[in-house]
PDB file of C-alpha atoms in Angstrom:
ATOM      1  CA  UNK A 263    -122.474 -15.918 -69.095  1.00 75.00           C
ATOM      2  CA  UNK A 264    -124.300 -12.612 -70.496  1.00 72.00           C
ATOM      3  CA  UNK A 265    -127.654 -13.116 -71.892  1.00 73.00           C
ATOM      4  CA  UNK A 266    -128.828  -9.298 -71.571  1.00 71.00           C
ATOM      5  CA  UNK A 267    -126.434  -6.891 -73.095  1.00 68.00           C
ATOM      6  CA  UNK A 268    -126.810  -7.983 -76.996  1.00 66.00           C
ATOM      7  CA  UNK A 269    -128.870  -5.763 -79.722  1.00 64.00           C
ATOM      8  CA  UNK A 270    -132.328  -7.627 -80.216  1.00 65.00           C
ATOM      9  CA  UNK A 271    -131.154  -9.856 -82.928  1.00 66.00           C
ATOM     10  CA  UNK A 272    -128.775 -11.898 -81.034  1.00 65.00           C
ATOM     11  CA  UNK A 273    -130.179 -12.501 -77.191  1.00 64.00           C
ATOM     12  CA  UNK A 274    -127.392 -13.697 -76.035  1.00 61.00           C
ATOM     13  CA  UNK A 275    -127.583 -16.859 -78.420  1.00 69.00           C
ATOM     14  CA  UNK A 276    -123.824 -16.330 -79.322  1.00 72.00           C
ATOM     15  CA  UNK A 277    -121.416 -18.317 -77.357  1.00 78.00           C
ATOM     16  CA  UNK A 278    -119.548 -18.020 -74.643  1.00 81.00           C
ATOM     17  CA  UNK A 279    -115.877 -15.813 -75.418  1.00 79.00           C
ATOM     18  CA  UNK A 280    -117.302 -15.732 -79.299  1.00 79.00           C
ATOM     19  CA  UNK A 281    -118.739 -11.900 -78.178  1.00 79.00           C
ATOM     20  CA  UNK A 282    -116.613  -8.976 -76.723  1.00 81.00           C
ATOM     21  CA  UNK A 283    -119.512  -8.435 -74.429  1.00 79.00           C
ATOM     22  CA  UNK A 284    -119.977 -11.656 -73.363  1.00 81.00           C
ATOM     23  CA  UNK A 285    -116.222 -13.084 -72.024  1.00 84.00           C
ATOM     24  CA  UNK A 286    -114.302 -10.352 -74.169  1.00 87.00           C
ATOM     25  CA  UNK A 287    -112.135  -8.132 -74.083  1.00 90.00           C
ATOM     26  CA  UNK A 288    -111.264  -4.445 -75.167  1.00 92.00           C
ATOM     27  CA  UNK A 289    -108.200  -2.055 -74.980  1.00 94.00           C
ATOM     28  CA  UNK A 290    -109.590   0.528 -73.729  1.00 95.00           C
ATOM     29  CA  UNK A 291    -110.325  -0.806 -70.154  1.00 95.00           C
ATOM     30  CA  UNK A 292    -106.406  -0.542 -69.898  1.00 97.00           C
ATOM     31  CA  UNK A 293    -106.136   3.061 -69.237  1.00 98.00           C
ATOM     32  CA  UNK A 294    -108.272   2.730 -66.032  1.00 98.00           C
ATOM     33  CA  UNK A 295    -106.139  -0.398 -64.923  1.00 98.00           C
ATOM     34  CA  UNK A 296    -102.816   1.981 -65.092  1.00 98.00           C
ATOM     35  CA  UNK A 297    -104.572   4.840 -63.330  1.00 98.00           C
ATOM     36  CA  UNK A 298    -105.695   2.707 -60.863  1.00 98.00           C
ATOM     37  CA  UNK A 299    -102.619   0.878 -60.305  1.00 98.00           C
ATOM     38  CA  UNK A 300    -100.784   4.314 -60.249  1.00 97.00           C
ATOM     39  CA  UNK A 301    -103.301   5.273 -56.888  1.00 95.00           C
ATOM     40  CA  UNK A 302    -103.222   2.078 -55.395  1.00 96.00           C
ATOM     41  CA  UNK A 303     -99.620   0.068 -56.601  1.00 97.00           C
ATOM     42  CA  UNK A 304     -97.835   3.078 -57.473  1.00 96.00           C
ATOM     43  CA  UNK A 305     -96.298   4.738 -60.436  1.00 97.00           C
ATOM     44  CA  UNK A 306     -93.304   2.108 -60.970  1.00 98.00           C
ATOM     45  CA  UNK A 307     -96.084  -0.931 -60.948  1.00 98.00           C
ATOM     46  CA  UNK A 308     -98.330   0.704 -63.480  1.00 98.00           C
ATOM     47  CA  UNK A 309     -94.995   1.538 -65.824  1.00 98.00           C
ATOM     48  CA  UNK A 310     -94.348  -2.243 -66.097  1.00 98.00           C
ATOM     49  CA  UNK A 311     -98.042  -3.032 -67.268  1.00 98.00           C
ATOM     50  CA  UNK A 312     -97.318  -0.611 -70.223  1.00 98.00           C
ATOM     51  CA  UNK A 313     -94.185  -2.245 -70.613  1.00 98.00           C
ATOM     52  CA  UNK A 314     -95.685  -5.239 -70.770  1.00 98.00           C
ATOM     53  CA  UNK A 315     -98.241  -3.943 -73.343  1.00 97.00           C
ATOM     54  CA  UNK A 316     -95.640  -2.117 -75.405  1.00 97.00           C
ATOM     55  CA  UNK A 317     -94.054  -5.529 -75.418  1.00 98.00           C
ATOM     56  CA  UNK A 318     -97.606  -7.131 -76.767  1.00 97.00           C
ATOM     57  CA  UNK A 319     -97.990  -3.949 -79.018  1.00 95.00           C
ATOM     58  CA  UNK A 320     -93.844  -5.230 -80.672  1.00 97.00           C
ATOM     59  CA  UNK A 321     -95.691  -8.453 -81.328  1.00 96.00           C
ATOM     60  CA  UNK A 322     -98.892  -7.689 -83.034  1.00 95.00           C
ATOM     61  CA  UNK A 323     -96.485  -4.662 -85.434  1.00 94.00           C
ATOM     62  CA  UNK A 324     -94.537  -7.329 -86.498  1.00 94.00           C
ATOM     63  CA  UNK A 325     -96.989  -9.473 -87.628  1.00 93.00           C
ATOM     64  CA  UNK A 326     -98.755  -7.478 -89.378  1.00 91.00           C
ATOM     65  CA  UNK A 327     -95.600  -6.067 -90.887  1.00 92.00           C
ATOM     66  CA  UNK A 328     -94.702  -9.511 -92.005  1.00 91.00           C
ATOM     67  CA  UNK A 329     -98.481 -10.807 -93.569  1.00 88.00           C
ATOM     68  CA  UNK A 330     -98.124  -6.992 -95.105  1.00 87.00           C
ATOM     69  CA  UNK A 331     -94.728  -8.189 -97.275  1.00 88.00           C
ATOM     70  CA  UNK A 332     -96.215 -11.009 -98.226  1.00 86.00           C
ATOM     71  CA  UNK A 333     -99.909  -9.580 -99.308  1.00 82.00           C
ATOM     72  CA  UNK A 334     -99.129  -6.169 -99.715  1.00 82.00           C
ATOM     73  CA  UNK A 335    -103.467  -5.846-100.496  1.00 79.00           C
ATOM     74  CA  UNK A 336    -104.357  -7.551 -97.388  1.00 72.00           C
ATOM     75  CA  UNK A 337    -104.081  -3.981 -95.438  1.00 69.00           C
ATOM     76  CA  UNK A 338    -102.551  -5.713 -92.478  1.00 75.00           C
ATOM     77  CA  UNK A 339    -100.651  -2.292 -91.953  1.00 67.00           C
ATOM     78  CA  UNK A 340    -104.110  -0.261 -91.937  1.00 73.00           C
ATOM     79  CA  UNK A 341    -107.342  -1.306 -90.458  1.00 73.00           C
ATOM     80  CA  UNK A 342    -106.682  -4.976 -90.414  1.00 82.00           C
ATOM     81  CA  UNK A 343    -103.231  -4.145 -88.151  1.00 89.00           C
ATOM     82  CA  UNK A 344    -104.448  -6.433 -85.602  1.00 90.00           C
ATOM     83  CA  UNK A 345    -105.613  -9.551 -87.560  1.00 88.00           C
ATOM     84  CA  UNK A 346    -102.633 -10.945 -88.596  1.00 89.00           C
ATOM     85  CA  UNK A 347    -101.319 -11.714 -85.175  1.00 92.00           C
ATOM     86  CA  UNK A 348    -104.942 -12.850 -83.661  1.00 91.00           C
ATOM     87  CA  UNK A 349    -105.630 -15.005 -87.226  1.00 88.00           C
ATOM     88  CA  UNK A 350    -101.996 -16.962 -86.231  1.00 89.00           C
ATOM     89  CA  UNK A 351    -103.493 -17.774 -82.588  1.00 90.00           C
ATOM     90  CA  UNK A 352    -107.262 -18.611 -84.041  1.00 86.00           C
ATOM     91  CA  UNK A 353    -108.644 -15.782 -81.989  1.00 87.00           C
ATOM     92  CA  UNK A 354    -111.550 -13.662 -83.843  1.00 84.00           C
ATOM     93  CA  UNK A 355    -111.480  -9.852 -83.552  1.00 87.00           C
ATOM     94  CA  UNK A 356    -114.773  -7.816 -83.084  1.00 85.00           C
ATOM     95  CA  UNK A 357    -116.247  -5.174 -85.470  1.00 77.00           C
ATOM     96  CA  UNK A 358    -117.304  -3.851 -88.995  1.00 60.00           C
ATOM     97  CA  UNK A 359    -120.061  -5.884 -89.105  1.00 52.00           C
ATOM     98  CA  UNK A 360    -117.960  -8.531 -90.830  1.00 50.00           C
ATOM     99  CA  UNK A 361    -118.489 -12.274 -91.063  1.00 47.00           C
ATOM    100  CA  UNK A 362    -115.973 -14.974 -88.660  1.00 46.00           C
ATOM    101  CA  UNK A 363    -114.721 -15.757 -92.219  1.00 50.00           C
ATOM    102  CA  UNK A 364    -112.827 -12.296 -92.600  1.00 52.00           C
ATOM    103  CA  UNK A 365    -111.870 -13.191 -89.213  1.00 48.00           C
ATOM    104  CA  UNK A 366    -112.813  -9.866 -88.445  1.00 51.00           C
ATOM    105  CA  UNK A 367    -116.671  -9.690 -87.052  1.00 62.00           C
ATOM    106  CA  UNK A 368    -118.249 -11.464 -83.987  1.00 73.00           C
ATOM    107  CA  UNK A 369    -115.476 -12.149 -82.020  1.00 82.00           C
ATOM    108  CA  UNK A 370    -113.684 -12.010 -78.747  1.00 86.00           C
ATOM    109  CA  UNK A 371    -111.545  -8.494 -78.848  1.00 90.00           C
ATOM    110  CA  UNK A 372    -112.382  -5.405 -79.522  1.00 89.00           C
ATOM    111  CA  UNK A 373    -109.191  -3.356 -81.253  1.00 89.00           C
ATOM    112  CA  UNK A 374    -110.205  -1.809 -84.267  1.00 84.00           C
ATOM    113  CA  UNK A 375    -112.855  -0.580 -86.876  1.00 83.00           C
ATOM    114  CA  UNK A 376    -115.139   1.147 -84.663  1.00 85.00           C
ATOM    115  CA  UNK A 377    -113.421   0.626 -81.293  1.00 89.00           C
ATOM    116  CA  UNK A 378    -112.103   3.910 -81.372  1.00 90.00           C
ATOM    117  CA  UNK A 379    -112.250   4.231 -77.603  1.00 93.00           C
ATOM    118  CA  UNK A 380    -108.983   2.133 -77.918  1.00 92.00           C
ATOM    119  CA  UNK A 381    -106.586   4.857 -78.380  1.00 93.00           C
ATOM    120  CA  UNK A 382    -107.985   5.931 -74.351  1.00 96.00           C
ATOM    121  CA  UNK A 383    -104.464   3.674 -73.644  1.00 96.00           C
ATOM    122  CA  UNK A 384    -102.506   6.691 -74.781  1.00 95.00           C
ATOM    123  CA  UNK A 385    -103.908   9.480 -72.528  1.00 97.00           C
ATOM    124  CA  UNK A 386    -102.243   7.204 -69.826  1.00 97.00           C
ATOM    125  CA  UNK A 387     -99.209   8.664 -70.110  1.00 98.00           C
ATOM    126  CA  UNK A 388    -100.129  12.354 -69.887  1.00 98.00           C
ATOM    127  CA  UNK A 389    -102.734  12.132 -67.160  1.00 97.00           C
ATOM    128  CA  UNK A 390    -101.630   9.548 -65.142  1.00 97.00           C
ATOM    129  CA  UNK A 391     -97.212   9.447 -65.283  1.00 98.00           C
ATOM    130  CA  UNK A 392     -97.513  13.610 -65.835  1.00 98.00           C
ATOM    131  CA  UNK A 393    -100.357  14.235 -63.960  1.00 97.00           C
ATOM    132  CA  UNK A 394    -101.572  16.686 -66.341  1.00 97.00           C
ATOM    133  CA  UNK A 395    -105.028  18.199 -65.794  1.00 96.00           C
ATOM    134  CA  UNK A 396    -106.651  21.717 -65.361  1.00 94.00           C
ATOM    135  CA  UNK A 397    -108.270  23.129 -62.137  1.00 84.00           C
ATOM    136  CA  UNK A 398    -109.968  26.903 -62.053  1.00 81.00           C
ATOM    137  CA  UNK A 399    -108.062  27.820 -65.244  1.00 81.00           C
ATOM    138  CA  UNK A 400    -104.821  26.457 -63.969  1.00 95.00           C
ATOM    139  CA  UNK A 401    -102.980  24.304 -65.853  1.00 97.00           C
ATOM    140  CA  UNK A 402    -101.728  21.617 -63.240  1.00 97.00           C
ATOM    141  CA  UNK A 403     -98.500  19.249 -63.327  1.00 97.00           C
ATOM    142  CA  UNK A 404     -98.236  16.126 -60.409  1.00 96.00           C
ATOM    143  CA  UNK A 405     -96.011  13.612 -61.909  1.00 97.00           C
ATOM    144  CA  UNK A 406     -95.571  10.205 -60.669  1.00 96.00           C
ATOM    145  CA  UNK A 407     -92.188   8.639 -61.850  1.00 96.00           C
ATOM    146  CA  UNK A 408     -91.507   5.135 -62.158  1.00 97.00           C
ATOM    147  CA  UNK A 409     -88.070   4.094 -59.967  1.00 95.00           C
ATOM    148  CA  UNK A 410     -86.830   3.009 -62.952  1.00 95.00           C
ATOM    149  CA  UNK A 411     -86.577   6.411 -65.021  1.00 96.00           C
ATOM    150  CA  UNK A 412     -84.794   9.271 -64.414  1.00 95.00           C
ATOM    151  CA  UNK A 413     -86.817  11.376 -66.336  1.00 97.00           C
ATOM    152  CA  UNK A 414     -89.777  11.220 -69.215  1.00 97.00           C
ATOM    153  CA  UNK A 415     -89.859  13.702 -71.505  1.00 98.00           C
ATOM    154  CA  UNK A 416     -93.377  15.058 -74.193  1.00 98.00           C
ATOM    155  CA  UNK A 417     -93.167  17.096 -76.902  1.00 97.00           C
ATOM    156  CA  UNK A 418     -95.829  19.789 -77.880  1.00 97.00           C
ATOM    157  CA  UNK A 419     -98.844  19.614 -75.242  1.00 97.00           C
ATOM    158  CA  UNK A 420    -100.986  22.123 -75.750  1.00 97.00           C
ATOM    159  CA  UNK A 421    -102.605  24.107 -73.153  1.00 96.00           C
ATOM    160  CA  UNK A 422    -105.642  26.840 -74.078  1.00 95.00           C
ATOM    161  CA  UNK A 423    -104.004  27.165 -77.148  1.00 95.00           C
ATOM    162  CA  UNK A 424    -100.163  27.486 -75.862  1.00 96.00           C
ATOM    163  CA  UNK A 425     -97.774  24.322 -77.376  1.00 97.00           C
ATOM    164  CA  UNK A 426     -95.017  23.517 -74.633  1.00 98.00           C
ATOM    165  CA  UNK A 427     -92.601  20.742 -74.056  1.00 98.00           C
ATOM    166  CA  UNK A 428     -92.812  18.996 -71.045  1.00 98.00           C
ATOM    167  CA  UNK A 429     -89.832  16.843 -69.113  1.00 98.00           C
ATOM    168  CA  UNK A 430     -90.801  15.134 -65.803  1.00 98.00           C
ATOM    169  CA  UNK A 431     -87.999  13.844 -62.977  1.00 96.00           C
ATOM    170  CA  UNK A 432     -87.712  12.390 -59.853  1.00 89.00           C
ATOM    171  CA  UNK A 433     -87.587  15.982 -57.937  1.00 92.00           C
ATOM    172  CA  UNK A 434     -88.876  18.280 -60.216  1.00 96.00           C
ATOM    173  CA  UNK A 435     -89.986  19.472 -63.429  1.00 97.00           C
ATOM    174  CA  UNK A 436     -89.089  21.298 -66.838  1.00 98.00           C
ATOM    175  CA  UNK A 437     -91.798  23.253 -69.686  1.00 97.00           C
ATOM    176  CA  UNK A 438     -89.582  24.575 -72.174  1.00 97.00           C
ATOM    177  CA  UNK A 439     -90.336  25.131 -76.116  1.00 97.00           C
ATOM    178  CA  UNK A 440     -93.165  27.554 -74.927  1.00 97.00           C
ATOM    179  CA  UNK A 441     -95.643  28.896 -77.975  1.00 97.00           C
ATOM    180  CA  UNK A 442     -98.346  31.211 -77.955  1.00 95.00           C
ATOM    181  CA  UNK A 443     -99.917  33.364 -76.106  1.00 94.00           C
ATOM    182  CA  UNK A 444     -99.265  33.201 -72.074  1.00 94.00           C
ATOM    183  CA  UNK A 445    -100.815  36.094 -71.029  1.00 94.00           C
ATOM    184  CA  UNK A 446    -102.688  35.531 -67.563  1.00 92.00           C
ATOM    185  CA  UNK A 447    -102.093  31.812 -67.777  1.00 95.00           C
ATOM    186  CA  UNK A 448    -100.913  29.896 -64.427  1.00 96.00           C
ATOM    187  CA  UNK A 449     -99.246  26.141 -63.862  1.00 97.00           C
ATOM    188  CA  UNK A 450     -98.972  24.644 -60.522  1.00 96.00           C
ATOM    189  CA  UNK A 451     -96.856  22.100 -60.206  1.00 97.00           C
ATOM    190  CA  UNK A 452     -97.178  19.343 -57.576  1.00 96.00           C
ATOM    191  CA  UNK A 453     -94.306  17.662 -56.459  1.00 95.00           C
ATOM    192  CA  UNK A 454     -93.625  14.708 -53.873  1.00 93.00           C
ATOM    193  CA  UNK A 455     -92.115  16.169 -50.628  1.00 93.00           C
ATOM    194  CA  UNK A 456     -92.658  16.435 -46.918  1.00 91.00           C
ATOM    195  CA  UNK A 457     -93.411  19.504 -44.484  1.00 89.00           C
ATOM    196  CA  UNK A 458     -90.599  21.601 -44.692  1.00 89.00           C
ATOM    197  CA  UNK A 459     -89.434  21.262 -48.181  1.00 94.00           C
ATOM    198  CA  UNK A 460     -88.294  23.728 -50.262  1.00 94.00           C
ATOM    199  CA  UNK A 461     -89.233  24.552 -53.904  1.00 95.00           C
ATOM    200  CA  UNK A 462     -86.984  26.064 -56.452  1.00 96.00           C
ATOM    201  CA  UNK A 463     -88.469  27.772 -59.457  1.00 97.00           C
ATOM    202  CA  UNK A 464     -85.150  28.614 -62.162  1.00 96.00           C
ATOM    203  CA  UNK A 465     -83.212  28.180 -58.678  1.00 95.00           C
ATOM    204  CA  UNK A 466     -85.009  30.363 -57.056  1.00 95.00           C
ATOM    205  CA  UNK A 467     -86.430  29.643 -53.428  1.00 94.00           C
ATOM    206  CA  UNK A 468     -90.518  29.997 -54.170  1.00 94.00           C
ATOM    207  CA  UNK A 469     -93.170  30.314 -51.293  1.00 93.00           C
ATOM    208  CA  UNK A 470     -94.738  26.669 -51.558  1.00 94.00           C
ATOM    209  CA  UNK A 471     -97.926  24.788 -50.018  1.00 94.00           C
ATOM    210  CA  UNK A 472     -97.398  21.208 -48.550  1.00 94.00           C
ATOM    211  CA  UNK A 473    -100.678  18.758 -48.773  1.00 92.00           C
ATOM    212  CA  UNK A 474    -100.395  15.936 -45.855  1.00 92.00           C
ATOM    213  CA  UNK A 475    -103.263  14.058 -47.446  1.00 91.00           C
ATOM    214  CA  UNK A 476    -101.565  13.873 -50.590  1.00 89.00           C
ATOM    215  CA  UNK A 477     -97.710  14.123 -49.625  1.00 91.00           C
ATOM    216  CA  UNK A 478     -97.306  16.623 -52.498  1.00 93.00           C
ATOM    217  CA  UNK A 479     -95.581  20.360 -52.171  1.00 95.00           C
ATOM    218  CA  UNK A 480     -97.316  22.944 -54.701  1.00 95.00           C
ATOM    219  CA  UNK A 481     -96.461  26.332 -56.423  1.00 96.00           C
ATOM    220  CA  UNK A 482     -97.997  27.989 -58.892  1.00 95.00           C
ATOM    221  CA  UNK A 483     -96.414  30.068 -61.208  1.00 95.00           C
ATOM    222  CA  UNK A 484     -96.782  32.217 -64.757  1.00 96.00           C
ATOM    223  CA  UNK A 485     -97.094  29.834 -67.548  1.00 96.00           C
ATOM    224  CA  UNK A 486     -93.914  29.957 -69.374  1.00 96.00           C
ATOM    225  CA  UNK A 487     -90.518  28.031 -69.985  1.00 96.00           C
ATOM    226  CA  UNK A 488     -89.089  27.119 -65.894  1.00 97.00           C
ATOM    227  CA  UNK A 489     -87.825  24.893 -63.860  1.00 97.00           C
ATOM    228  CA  UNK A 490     -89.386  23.872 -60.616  1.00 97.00           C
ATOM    229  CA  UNK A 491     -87.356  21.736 -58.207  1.00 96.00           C
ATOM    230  CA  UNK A 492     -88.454  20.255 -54.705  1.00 95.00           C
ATOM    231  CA  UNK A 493     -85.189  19.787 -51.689  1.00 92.00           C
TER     232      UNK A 493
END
């Protein structure tokens, strides 16, 4: 039970689960579970718990998709996307100041209005499955595939103003689509391998670095449509 973290109004007079603060819940925590289970469970653990959520996501779509047909001015395929499916299971969502009534107002999840910190799910999937981030003006690839893909594919990143499409495998990598301007950008791409393996870039043998602490074999290369390959 939280009696502390309310605005002065309340003091923690609201009820137990009634308050996404006080035995809630919120979306946004999600993104750190699949990062985290992509350090510690691995790549092909974290994949099923945004399975699982894509199946939850199927759910809530179709509800609202159905109350929408029916009420066409309830806005159940806008900002109310959520209610529908929580109304059905008597569970109250959390925001825009609303009343229980709405069922939208003191409640138990936080999805919508202005939980915009929800859509933090999404960047799973570049940062942790791609492992997309920059370091010293590098852009820098690390992908951790799930056992049960061959490859994952995104369509127009965009890097310091360059658009490129991005596919992901088991031993390597393709950028492809490349727009705008390269000039004096670098990508190093990470790969898993062992001392002793051998990176391709466009088939290519390429002078590589191999990280023990990490398990990962590294080149870095001119930004611009390749493909890098670990043997």
């Amino acid at each position: 039970k939280n009696y502390e973290h309310y605005y002065w109004d309340w003091n923690g007079n609201v009820a137990y689960a009634d308050q996404l603060q006080d035995g809630g819940a919120t979306m946004y925590v999600s993104y750190y579970d699949i990062l985290s289970r992509i350090q510690t469970r691995g790549a092909s653990d974290a994949f099923g718990r945004l399975k699982e959520i894509q199946t939850w996501y199927e759910k809530v779509s179709a509800a609202a998709k159905q109350e929408n047909e029916e009420d066409p001015a309830g806005g159940y395929d806008g900002k109310n996307f959520y209610l529908a499916y929580y109304s059905e299971l008597g569970i109250n969502l959390q925001g825009n100041g609303q009343t229980a009534d709405d069922g939208v107002g003191a409640g138990t999840l936080g999805l919508a209005y202005e939980f915009l910190e929800s859509s933090l799910l999404y960047a799973a999937v570049p940062y942790g499955f791609f492992g997309l981030s920059a370091q010293n003006g590098t852009l820098r690839i690390a992908p951790e595939m799930p056992d049960t893909l061959s490859w994952w594919k995104m369509e127009n990143l965009l890097y310091r103003g360059v658009h490129y499409d991005l596919t992901i495998a088991e031993d390597g990598v393709q950028i492809d689509y490349v727009r705008g301007d390269t000039d004096g950008l670098q990508v190093t791409v990470a790969l898993d391998g062992k001392a002793g393996s051998k990176v391709y870039v466009n088939g290519k043998e390429t002078d590589s670095t191999f990280d023990a602490a990490t398990g990962k074999v590294s080149v870095t290369v001119p930004l611009k449509a390749c493909t890098v390959q670990v043997k």
